[in-house]
Amino acid sequence: MSFSASIITLFPDLFPGPLGASVIGRGMADGLWSLSTTHLRDFATDRHRTVDDTPSGGGAGMVLKPDILAAAIDAVAPQGDPRPRILMSPRGKPLTQARVRELAAGPGAVIVCGRFEGIDQRVIDARQLEEISIGDYVLAGGEVGAMVLLEAIVRLIPGVLGAAESHADESFENGMLEYPHYTRPQAFEGVEIPAVLTSGDHGKIARWRQAQSLALTQARRPDLLDWK
Ligand code: SAH
């Protein structure tokens, strides 16, 4: 069974968008993962196909109605569906490569994209939605966040990128940022490739890269080293 992603959204036309391009899109064409979208509005029950209502207690904006969203979730992921149910949300746990790796090893994900002010809390609780944030800023909707999440997941699915080692060394995989890369020409605007990289000494190259990774991480993201 390949990784199966189901998106619940008010803007299904946004998909696959960037997920249809390059290696991610090819992975889908090759059957390594699949994507389906469900239009939340299809679950509205009134003539106007209403999905939102004013916030209880007052305030700006609109809130997605719990009954409509629950019906959509239950249709997409009936009881017994093993996939985690995720809600894209700025209040969620910040997404990490570790969570991405776990999700990539699983059966797929059901992803709810919020819009407006947010979502009635009762459906988040009742359907045990895992809230995931893609960063400390506020987007207009969950769709771009869902694409970020899926792109990060899908590139880890075996066969999507070329060799398995393509991501072994990458930023965050070992709790550090990646070392700098170089390629020809040998001199670019008067700057040479670091000599160690053209020395042919693989042990020395590995140690240099490790030291560069550590120095970069200490300088830019000391928080990544905190737990060590
Ligand atoms: N009023 C909310 C923001 C609503 S933004 C608040 O202050 O927390 C509308 C929708 O965009 C959200 O329901 C969510 O699905 C999505 N969204 C916005 N920012 C996001 C982020 N940083 N990460 C993931 N999803 C986000």
XYZ file of N, CA and C and ligand atoms in Angstrom:
710
model
N 0.850 -1.216 0.000
C 0.000 0.000 0.000
C 0.877 1.254 0.000
N 0.627 2.106 -0.962
C 1.433 3.330 -1.009
C 0.780 4.427 -0.174
N 1.556 5.443 0.119
C 1.118 6.552 0.961
C -0.085 7.253 0.337
N -1.138 7.382 1.101
C -2.371 7.950 0.570
C -2.746 9.232 1.317
N -2.772 10.335 0.604
C -3.097 11.628 1.206
C -4.496 12.047 0.781
N -5.317 12.432 1.743
C -6.646 12.969 1.442
C -6.750 14.361 2.044
N -7.134 15.307 1.207
C -7.209 16.704 1.636
C -8.668 17.127 1.703
N -9.028 17.779 2.779
C -10.356 18.387 2.885
C -10.154 19.900 2.814
N -10.784 20.543 1.836
C -10.473 21.941 1.547
C -11.664 22.639 0.900
N -11.685 23.955 0.996
C -12.664 24.759 0.245
C -12.094 25.148 -1.122
N -10.845 24.797 -1.378
C -10.189 25.172 -2.639
C -9.488 23.970 -3.279
N -10.249 22.940 -3.638
C -9.622 21.742 -4.217
C -8.839 22.035 -5.493
N -9.213 23.116 -6.194
C -8.512 23.429 -7.455
C -7.050 23.808 -7.242
N -6.680 24.135 -6.004
C -5.279 24.485 -5.738
C -4.368 23.255 -5.840
N -4.958 22.057 -5.770
C -4.165 20.817 -5.785
C -4.193 20.176 -7.173
N -3.189 19.426 -7.574
C -1.954 19.169 -6.837
C -0.988 20.354 -6.815
N -1.179 21.361 -7.694
C -0.275 22.516 -7.672
C 1.169 22.051 -7.712
N 1.993 22.562 -6.820
C 3.419 22.184 -6.852
C 3.652 20.698 -6.599
N 2.654 20.019 -6.012
C 2.834 18.584 -5.754
C 2.741 17.762 -7.041
N 2.342 18.415 -8.138
C 2.280 17.710 -9.413
C 3.566 17.842 -10.205
N 4.514 18.622 -9.694
C 5.728 18.921 -10.460
C 6.907 18.048 -10.034
N 7.857 17.938 -10.935
C 9.180 17.374 -10.632
C 9.097 15.989 -9.984
N 9.988 15.702 -9.067
C 10.072 14.343 -8.509
C 8.811 13.965 -7.730
N 8.172 14.948 -7.090
C 6.972 14.668 -6.296
C 5.834 14.241 -7.229
N 5.685 14.979 -8.330
C 4.660 14.647 -9.309
C 4.935 13.317 -9.991
N 6.215 13.069 -10.275
C 6.581 11.801 -10.912
C 6.292 10.638 -9.965
N 6.551 10.855 -8.677
C 6.257 9.824 -7.680
C 4.778 9.474 -7.667
N 3.939 10.493 -7.862
C 2.491 10.255 -7.910
C 2.145 9.475 -9.179
N 2.711 9.922 -10.317
C 2.452 9.230 -11.590
C 2.908 7.773 -11.512
N 3.981 7.519 -10.762
C 4.519 6.159 -10.630
C 3.773 5.344 -9.576
N 2.785 5.944 -8.912
C 1.999 5.204 -7.921
C 2.669 5.050 -6.572
N 3.717 5.850 -6.313
C 4.401 5.753 -5.011
C 3.610 6.473 -3.924
N 2.733 7.368 -4.334
C 1.821 8.019 -3.382
C 0.603 8.497 -4.165
N -0.477 8.770 -3.460
C -1.681 9.232 -4.143
C -2.304 10.388 -3.372
N -3.061 11.176 -4.096
C -3.665 12.380 -3.521
C -5.121 12.439 -3.943
N -6.006 12.670 -2.971
C -7.395 12.951 -3.335
C -7.837 14.198 -2.586
N -8.707 14.963 -3.225
C -9.217 16.162 -2.562
C -10.724 16.020 -2.393
N -11.188 16.568 -1.297
C -12.616 16.577 -1.016
C -13.029 18.018 -0.766
N -14.076 18.422 -1.455
C -14.554 19.798 -1.313
C -15.476 19.885 -0.094
N -15.054 20.653 0.880
C -15.843 20.773 2.113
C -17.272 21.214 1.807
N -17.419 22.057 0.808
C -18.750 22.592 0.501
C -19.741 21.502 0.065
N -19.211 20.383 -0.441
C -20.098 19.284 -0.831
C -20.852 18.703 0.363
N -20.414 19.017 1.574
C -21.050 18.472 2.776
C -21.999 19.465 3.434
N -22.119 20.652 2.831
C -23.080 21.628 3.349
C -24.489 21.094 3.125
N -25.400 21.498 3.975
C -26.744 20.896 3.921
C -27.824 21.891 3.497
N -27.466 23.176 3.418
C -28.511 24.145 3.054
C -28.374 24.569 1.597
N -29.365 25.324 1.164
C -29.427 25.744 -0.227
C -28.214 26.587 -0.635
N -27.700 27.354 0.323
C -26.578 28.247 0.004
C -25.220 27.564 0.177
N -25.249 26.302 0.541
C -24.019 25.523 0.740
C -23.099 26.199 1.769
N -23.693 26.589 2.882
C -22.959 27.300 3.929
C -22.017 26.370 4.685
N -20.774 26.809 4.870
C -19.808 26.009 5.633
C -19.328 26.723 6.894
N -19.673 28.014 7.029
C -19.137 28.785 8.154
C -20.256 29.594 8.808
N -19.944 30.115 9.973
C -20.920 30.928 10.691
C -20.146 31.888 11.594
N -20.874 32.842 12.161
C -20.208 33.870 12.974
C -19.710 33.265 14.288
N -18.623 33.811 14.824
C -18.068 33.254 16.062
C -18.983 33.474 17.266
N -19.220 32.411 18.004
C -19.958 32.546 19.257
C -19.143 33.439 20.183
N -19.803 34.374 20.830
C -19.085 35.302 21.709
C -18.656 36.554 20.986
N -18.861 36.595 19.679
C -18.568 37.801 18.902
C -17.147 37.857 18.401
N -16.838 38.921 17.705
C -15.502 39.078 17.146
C -15.523 38.978 15.638
N -14.332 39.209 15.067
C -14.219 39.295 13.610
C -14.182 37.919 12.979
N -14.519 37.869 11.701
C -14.302 36.662 10.900
C -15.399 35.633 11.053
N -15.155 34.490 10.446
C -16.123 33.397 10.441
C -15.426 32.122 10.915
N -16.237 31.181 11.374
C -15.703 29.925 11.903
C -16.310 28.764 11.112
N -15.480 27.802 10.742
C -15.994 26.622 10.025
C -16.877 25.808 10.965
N -18.034 25.410 10.453
C -19.033 24.723 11.265
C -18.598 23.281 11.563
N -18.796 22.845 12.814
C -18.310 21.512 13.200
C -19.069 20.374 12.521
N -20.394 20.536 12.338
C -21.180 19.435 11.774
C -20.777 19.158 10.325
N -20.550 20.240 9.562
C -20.185 20.063 8.147
C -18.800 19.420 8.041
N -17.862 19.934 8.827
C -16.500 19.399 8.763
C -16.454 17.948 9.249
N -17.195 17.651 10.316
C -17.215 16.264 10.826
C -17.756 15.319 9.758
N -18.794 15.748 9.045
C -19.362 14.889 7.993
C -18.324 14.631 6.906
N -17.566 15.658 6.556
C -16.524 15.493 5.532
C -15.441 14.535 6.025
N -14.997 14.733 7.262
C -13.945 13.859 7.816
C -14.436 12.408 7.856
N -15.671 12.205 8.290
C -16.192 10.843 8.411
C -16.349 10.168 7.049
N -16.624 10.969 6.032
C -16.757 10.396 4.690
C -15.382 10.022 4.132
N -14.393 10.879 4.385
C -13.044 10.661 3.839
C -12.312 9.582 4.623
N -12.493 9.588 5.935
C -11.779 8.662 6.809
C -12.763 8.013 7.779
N -13.498 7.002 7.307
C -14.439 6.326 8.201
C -13.696 5.656 9.352
N -14.426 5.327 10.392
C -13.809 4.665 11.548
C -12.978 3.476 11.099
N -11.788 3.352 11.676
C -10.918 2.260 11.278
C -9.871 2.663 10.254
N -10.056 3.835 9.638
C -9.004 4.347 8.741
C -7.769 4.621 9.593
N -6.645 3.965 9.269
C -5.474 4.061 10.139
C -4.696 5.375 9.998
N -5.075 6.204 9.040
C -4.262 7.399 8.792
C -4.482 8.476 9.846
N -3.414 9.156 10.264
C -3.588 10.270 11.195
C -4.428 11.371 10.556
N -5.244 12.006 11.382
C -6.078 13.125 10.922
C -5.423 14.408 11.381
N -4.998 15.206 10.420
C -4.195 16.398 10.718
C -4.983 17.644 10.374
N -4.869 18.656 11.234
C -5.427 19.975 10.928
C -4.277 20.967 10.807
N -4.169 21.603 9.655
C -3.157 22.658 9.506
C -3.602 23.829 10.387
N -2.700 24.297 11.256
C -3.115 25.291 12.244
C -1.913 26.031 12.818
N -1.970 27.368 12.857
C -0.842 28.096 13.455
C -0.687 27.810 14.947
N -1.731 27.234 15.571
C -1.637 26.895 16.996
C -1.047 25.509 17.192
N -0.770 24.817 16.089
C -0.330 23.433 16.198
C 1.123 23.301 16.615
N 1.529 22.040 16.754
C 2.926 21.731 17.039
C 3.739 22.092 15.803
N 4.823 22.846 15.957
C 5.629 23.170 14.783
C 6.125 21.888 14.089
N 6.002 21.855 12.778
C 6.400 20.681 12.008
C 7.910 20.481 12.101
N 8.314 19.246 12.305
C 9.739 18.910 12.344
C 10.027 17.796 11.344
N 11.294 17.678 10.985
C 11.709 16.596 10.092
C 11.433 15.239 10.750
N 11.504 15.190 12.075
C 11.233 13.928 12.777
C 9.779 13.499 12.557
N 8.843 14.431 12.675
C 7.419 14.092 12.451
C 7.185 13.758 10.978
N 7.864 14.495 10.089
C 7.760 14.219 8.657
C 8.188 12.774 8.374
N 9.292 12.373 8.995
C 9.820 11.021 8.795
C 8.816 9.966 9.274
N 8.221 10.211 10.440
C 7.212 9.273 10.961
C 6.032 9.153 10.003
N 5.566 10.315 9.533
C 4.401 10.296 8.642
C 4.737 9.578 7.342
N 5.940 9.778 6.839
C 6.349 9.151 5.573
C 6.403 7.633 5.705
N 6.628 7.146 6.910
C 6.699 5.696 7.136
C 5.316 5.094 7.355
N 4.294 5.947 7.463
C 2.942 5.473 7.756
C 2.092 5.311 6.502
N 0.792 5.015 6.702
C -0.092 4.707 5.573
C -0.568 5.926 4.794
N -0.372 7.129 5.346
C -0.855 8.326 4.660
C -1.300 9.369 5.659
N -2.137 10.288 5.234
C -2.630 11.333 6.128
C -3.919 11.909 5.570
N -4.812 12.238 6.492
C -6.005 13.003 6.141
C -5.733 14.418 6.636
N -5.761 15.387 5.729
C -5.342 16.744 6.098
C -6.492 17.720 5.901
N -6.865 18.394 6.983
C -7.926 19.395 6.935
C -7.276 20.767 6.790
N -7.714 21.502 5.774
C -7.217 22.857 5.560
C -8.231 23.851 6.123
N -7.796 24.644 7.087
C -8.684 25.652 7.662
C -8.764 26.871 6.754
N -9.767 27.668 6.995
C -9.928 28.972 6.336
C -10.606 29.900 7.342
N -10.694 31.146 7.031
C -11.356 32.149 7.884
C -10.646 32.251 9.242
N -11.441 32.502 10.310
C -10.824 32.661 11.639
C -10.320 31.339 12.180
N -10.969 30.250 11.766
C -10.571 28.947 12.291
C -11.730 27.983 12.284
N -11.660 27.017 13.193
C -12.547 25.853 13.164
C -13.171 25.668 14.536
N -14.416 25.298 14.583
C -15.092 25.027 15.856
C -14.280 23.999 16.658
N -13.966 24.353 17.899
C -13.099 23.503 18.728
C -13.669 22.092 18.907
N -14.983 21.974 18.894
C -15.587 20.670 19.207
C -15.261 19.601 18.173
N -15.095 20.015 16.914
C -14.772 18.997 15.905
C -13.292 18.619 15.994
N -12.459 19.577 16.404
C -11.028 19.269 16.610
C -10.910 18.197 17.694
N -11.689 18.371 18.768
C -11.649 17.417 19.886
C -12.307 16.089 19.505
N -13.498 16.181 18.926
C -14.288 14.962 18.670
C -13.608 14.054 17.644
N -12.913 14.633 16.667
C -12.257 13.810 15.643
C -10.757 13.710 15.894
N -10.345 14.162 17.081
C -8.944 14.057 17.521
C -7.976 14.503 16.437
N -8.179 15.729 15.973
C -7.304 16.253 14.925
C -5.958 16.652 15.539
N -4.900 16.217 14.889
C -3.539 16.601 15.308
C -3.235 17.936 14.644
N -3.048 18.982 15.438
C -2.799 20.302 14.859
C -1.314 20.453 14.559
N -1.017 20.769 13.305
C 0.366 20.963 12.882
C 0.515 22.362 12.297
N 1.550 23.068 12.741
C 1.872 24.401 12.220
C 3.108 24.321 11.340
N 3.145 25.116 10.282
C 4.375 25.138 9.483
C 5.263 26.321 9.862
N 4.912 27.064 10.896
C 5.799 28.133 11.342
C 5.027 29.218 12.069
N 5.760 30.069 12.731
C 5.143 31.106 13.561
C 4.777 32.336 12.745
N 3.825 32.161 11.862
C 3.262 33.245 11.064
C 1.887 32.766 10.647
N 1.056 33.671 10.175
C -0.330 33.288 9.880
C -0.590 33.379 8.378
N -1.043 32.271 7.811
C -1.417 32.202 6.397
C -2.916 32.451 6.269
N -3.382 32.572 5.041
C -4.815 32.813 4.817
C -5.608 31.512 4.851
N -4.927 30.392 4.668
C -5.621 29.111 4.658
C -4.635 27.975 4.823
N -5.153 26.767 5.035
C -4.293 25.625 5.308
C -3.710 24.958 4.073
N -4.141 25.372 2.875
C -3.761 24.627 1.665
C -2.254 24.656 1.402
N -1.663 25.826 1.481
C -0.220 25.910 1.225
C 0.547 25.125 2.293
N 0.069 25.187 3.521
C 0.684 24.409 4.595
C 0.596 22.911 4.317
N -0.558 22.474 3.813
C -0.731 21.051 3.492
C 0.247 20.638 2.399
N 0.475 21.536 1.449
C 1.434 21.234 0.372
C 2.854 21.146 0.921
N 3.170 22.045 1.836
C 4.494 22.007 2.480
C 4.671 20.659 3.186
N 3.672 20.309 3.969
C 3.736 19.052 4.724
C 3.891 17.856 3.771
N 3.069 17.803 2.738
C 3.112 16.659 1.832
C 4.403 16.614 1.028
N 4.883 17.776 0.610
C 6.132 17.773 -0.159
C 7.280 17.232 0.693
N 7.295 17.641 1.964
C 8.346 17.150 2.867
C 8.219 15.640 3.070
N 6.989 15.156 3.195
C 6.764 13.715 3.410
C 7.129 12.911 2.165
N 6.585 13.331 1.032
C 6.664 12.491 -0.170
C 8.102 12.310 -0.630
N 8.940 13.331 -0.462
C 10.315 13.164 -0.936
C 11.079 12.123 -0.126
N 10.530 11.733 1.053
C 11.176 10.682 1.850
C 10.678 9.285 1.491
N 9.603 9.202 0.711
C 9.078 7.884 0.349
C 10.071 7.201 -0.598
N 10.467 5.972 -0.258
C 11.481 5.292 -1.065
C 11.085 5.263 -2.550
N 12.043 5.616 -3.387
C 11.810 5.608 -4.825
C 11.486 6.978 -5.389
N 11.084 7.917 -4.517
C 10.713 9.244 -5.018
C 11.968 10.031 -5.410
N 12.931 10.084 -4.526
C 14.233 10.643 -4.906
C 15.083 9.480 -5.411
N 16.157 9.799 -6.112
C 16.998 8.752 -6.662
C 17.507 7.773 -5.625
N 18.693 8.013 -5.113
C 19.323 7.071 -4.202
C 18.858 7.323 -2.770
N 18.821 6.264 -1.970
C 18.367 6.381 -0.578
C 19.223 7.366 0.197
N 20.498 7.464 -0.201
C 21.387 8.352 0.558
C 21.172 9.823 0.218
N 20.277 10.122 -0.741
C 20.056 11.520 -1.092
C 19.656 12.358 0.105
N 18.994 11.748 1.097
C 18.633 12.589 2.239
C 19.322 12.229 3.546
N 20.239 11.284 3.497
C 20.890 10.873 4.739
C 21.638 12.027 5.415
N 22.278 12.862 4.622
C 23.153 13.922 5.132
C 22.448 15.242 5.343
N 21.157 15.301 4.999
C 20.518 16.594 4.882
C 20.309 17.323 6.186
N 20.005 18.624 6.044
C 19.654 19.434 7.200
C 18.575 18.721 8.010
N 18.724 18.742 9.329
C 17.780 18.205 10.319
C 17.814 16.693 10.453
N 18.313 15.971 9.431
C 18.266 14.506 9.532
C 19.110 14.013 10.699
N 20.215 14.716 10.974
C 21.031 14.303 12.122
C 21.045 15.390 13.186
N 20.006 16.205 13.210
C 19.905 17.259 14.217
C 20.796 18.447 13.937
N 21.323 18.514 12.713
C 22.182 19.648 12.358
C 21.838 20.177 10.971
N 22.317 21.380 10.684
C 22.163 21.942 9.343
C 23.216 21.332 8.419
N 22.914 21.325 7.152
C 23.831 20.717 6.197
C 25.058 21.607 5.941
N 26.141 20.961 5.614
C 27.389 21.648 5.226
C 27.200 22.337 3.872
N 28.072 23.298 3.519
C 27.936 23.978 2.219
C 28.356 23.089 1.044
N 27.740 23.357 -0.082
C 28.033 22.611 -1.318
C 28.845 23.459 -2.289
N 29.597 22.780 -3.135
C 30.359 23.437 -4.214
C 30.320 22.556 -5.446
N 30.439 23.185 -6.603
C 30.645 22.406 -7.832
C 31.463 23.260 -8.795
N 31.833 22.715 -9.945
C 32.640 23.472 -10.883
C 31.906 24.730 -11.365
N 32.576 25.789 -11.772
C 34.013 25.872 -12.026
C 34.872 25.929 -10.745
N 36.123 25.551 -10.914
C 37.093 25.513 -9.821
C 37.243 26.887 -9.169
N 37.211 27.952 -10.004
C 37.254 29.315 -9.445
C 36.011 30.066 -9.918
N 35.258 30.641 -8.980
C 34.086 31.444 -9.301
C 34.304 32.838 -8.735
N 34.360 33.833 -9.631
C 34.641 35.227 -9.245
C 35.844 35.291 -8.311
N 36.834 34.488 -8.644
C 38.093 34.518 -7.906
C 38.107 33.665 -6.648
N 36.982 33.029 -6.320
C 36.927 32.197 -5.111
C 37.036 30.727 -5.507
N 38.024 30.045 -4.891
C 38.270 28.632 -5.194
C 37.356 27.726 -4.374
N 37.114 26.519 -4.884
C 36.470 25.471 -4.079
C 37.423 25.134 -2.936
N 36.920 24.969 -1.684
C 37.829 24.590 -0.599
C 38.684 23.383 -0.996
N 39.993 23.495 -0.775
C 40.939 22.508 -1.294
C 40.629 21.098 -0.801
N 40.156 20.986 0.416
C 39.890 19.655 0.987
C 38.916 18.869 0.101
N 37.962 19.559 -0.526
C 36.931 18.871 -1.309
C 37.476 18.302 -2.608
N 38.599 18.813 -3.056
C 39.188 18.283 -4.285
C 40.438 17.450 -3.979
N 40.639 17.144 -2.674
C 41.840 16.416 -2.251
C 41.730 14.916 -2.538
N 40.481 14.431 -2.673
C 40.302 12.997 -2.886
C 40.389 12.185 -1.595
N 40.635 12.839 -0.470
C 40.747 12.138 0.822
C 39.368 12.098 1.478
N 38.688 10.949 1.368
C 37.279 10.888 1.789
C 37.095 11.052 3.283
N 38.059 10.552 4.054
C 37.994 10.714 5.509
C 38.076 12.183 5.890
N 39.017 12.867 5.245
C 39.210 14.292 5.523
C 37.982 15.094 5.099
N 37.412 14.721 3.951
C 36.220 15.421 3.453
C 35.061 15.244 4.444
N 34.884 14.023 4.916
C 33.790 13.749 5.861
C 33.980 14.558 7.136
N 35.218 14.633 7.637
C 35.466 15.390 8.868
C 35.251 16.881 8.642
N 35.666 17.373 7.476
C 35.470 18.803 7.153
C 33.981 19.127 7.089
N 33.213 18.267 6.446
C 31.763 18.510 6.328
C 31.097 18.492 7.702
N 31.486 17.536 8.522
C 30.937 17.420 9.873
C 31.233 18.698 10.667
N 32.474 19.193 10.548
C 32.860 20.411 11.280
C 32.090 21.621 10.766
N 31.901 21.691 9.444
C 31.129 22.793 8.854
C 29.677 22.754 9.331
N 29.101 21.554 9.355
C 27.725 21.370 9.828
C 27.582 21.886 11.252
N 28.508 21.479 12.082
C 28.444 21.850 13.492
C 28.589 23.360 13.656
N 29.556 23.956 12.934
C 29.787 25.397 13.056
C 28.569 26.194 12.576
N 27.992 25.751 11.458
C 26.803 26.427 10.926
C 25.636 26.334 11.904
N 25.472 25.136 12.467
C 24.355 24.922 13.386
C 24.544 25.766 14.646
N 25.781 25.792 15.154
C 26.043 26.617 16.333
C 25.764 28.084 16.056
N 26.141 28.552 14.846
C 25.991 29.968 14.521
C 24.530 30.334 14.253
N 23.823 29.461 13.517
C 22.492 29.851 13.053
C 21.357 29.282 13.865
N 21.530 28.055 14.337
C 20.421 27.358 14.997
C 20.912 26.616 16.237
N 21.457 27.365 17.204
C 21.942 26.687 18.415
C 20.842 25.898 19.117
N 19.584 26.283 18.895
C 18.468 25.546 19.519
C 18.446 24.077 19.102
N 18.938 23.781 17.884
C 18.931 22.389 17.427
C 19.893 21.517 18.230
N 20.887 22.161 18.858
C 21.898 21.404 19.588
C 21.566 21.303 21.072
N 20.524 22.030 21.501
C 20.226 22.153 22.926
C 20.054 20.823 23.643
N 19.416 19.874 22.957
C 19.078 18.629 23.640
C 20.285 17.727 23.792
N 21.375 18.075 23.112
C 22.530 17.171 23.122
C 23.351 17.347 24.392
N -7.359 32.856 13.637
C -6.342 31.842 13.528
C -5.665 31.911 12.141
C -6.560 31.506 11.013
S -5.704 31.469 9.483
C -5.316 32.029 14.623
O -5.058 33.165 15.021
O -4.722 31.041 15.089
C -6.747 30.412 8.525
C -6.252 28.991 8.347
O -4.971 29.011 7.726
C -6.045 28.191 9.611
O -7.256 27.586 10.048
C -5.016 27.149 9.177
O -5.641 26.044 8.557
C -4.197 27.893 8.142
N -2.927 28.392 8.694
C -2.624 29.688 8.938
N -1.376 29.799 9.421
C -0.860 28.552 9.479
C 0.394 28.023 9.909
N 1.368 28.785 10.375
N 0.569 26.684 9.823
C -0.406 25.882 9.357
N -1.617 26.326 8.945
C -1.844 27.653 9.002
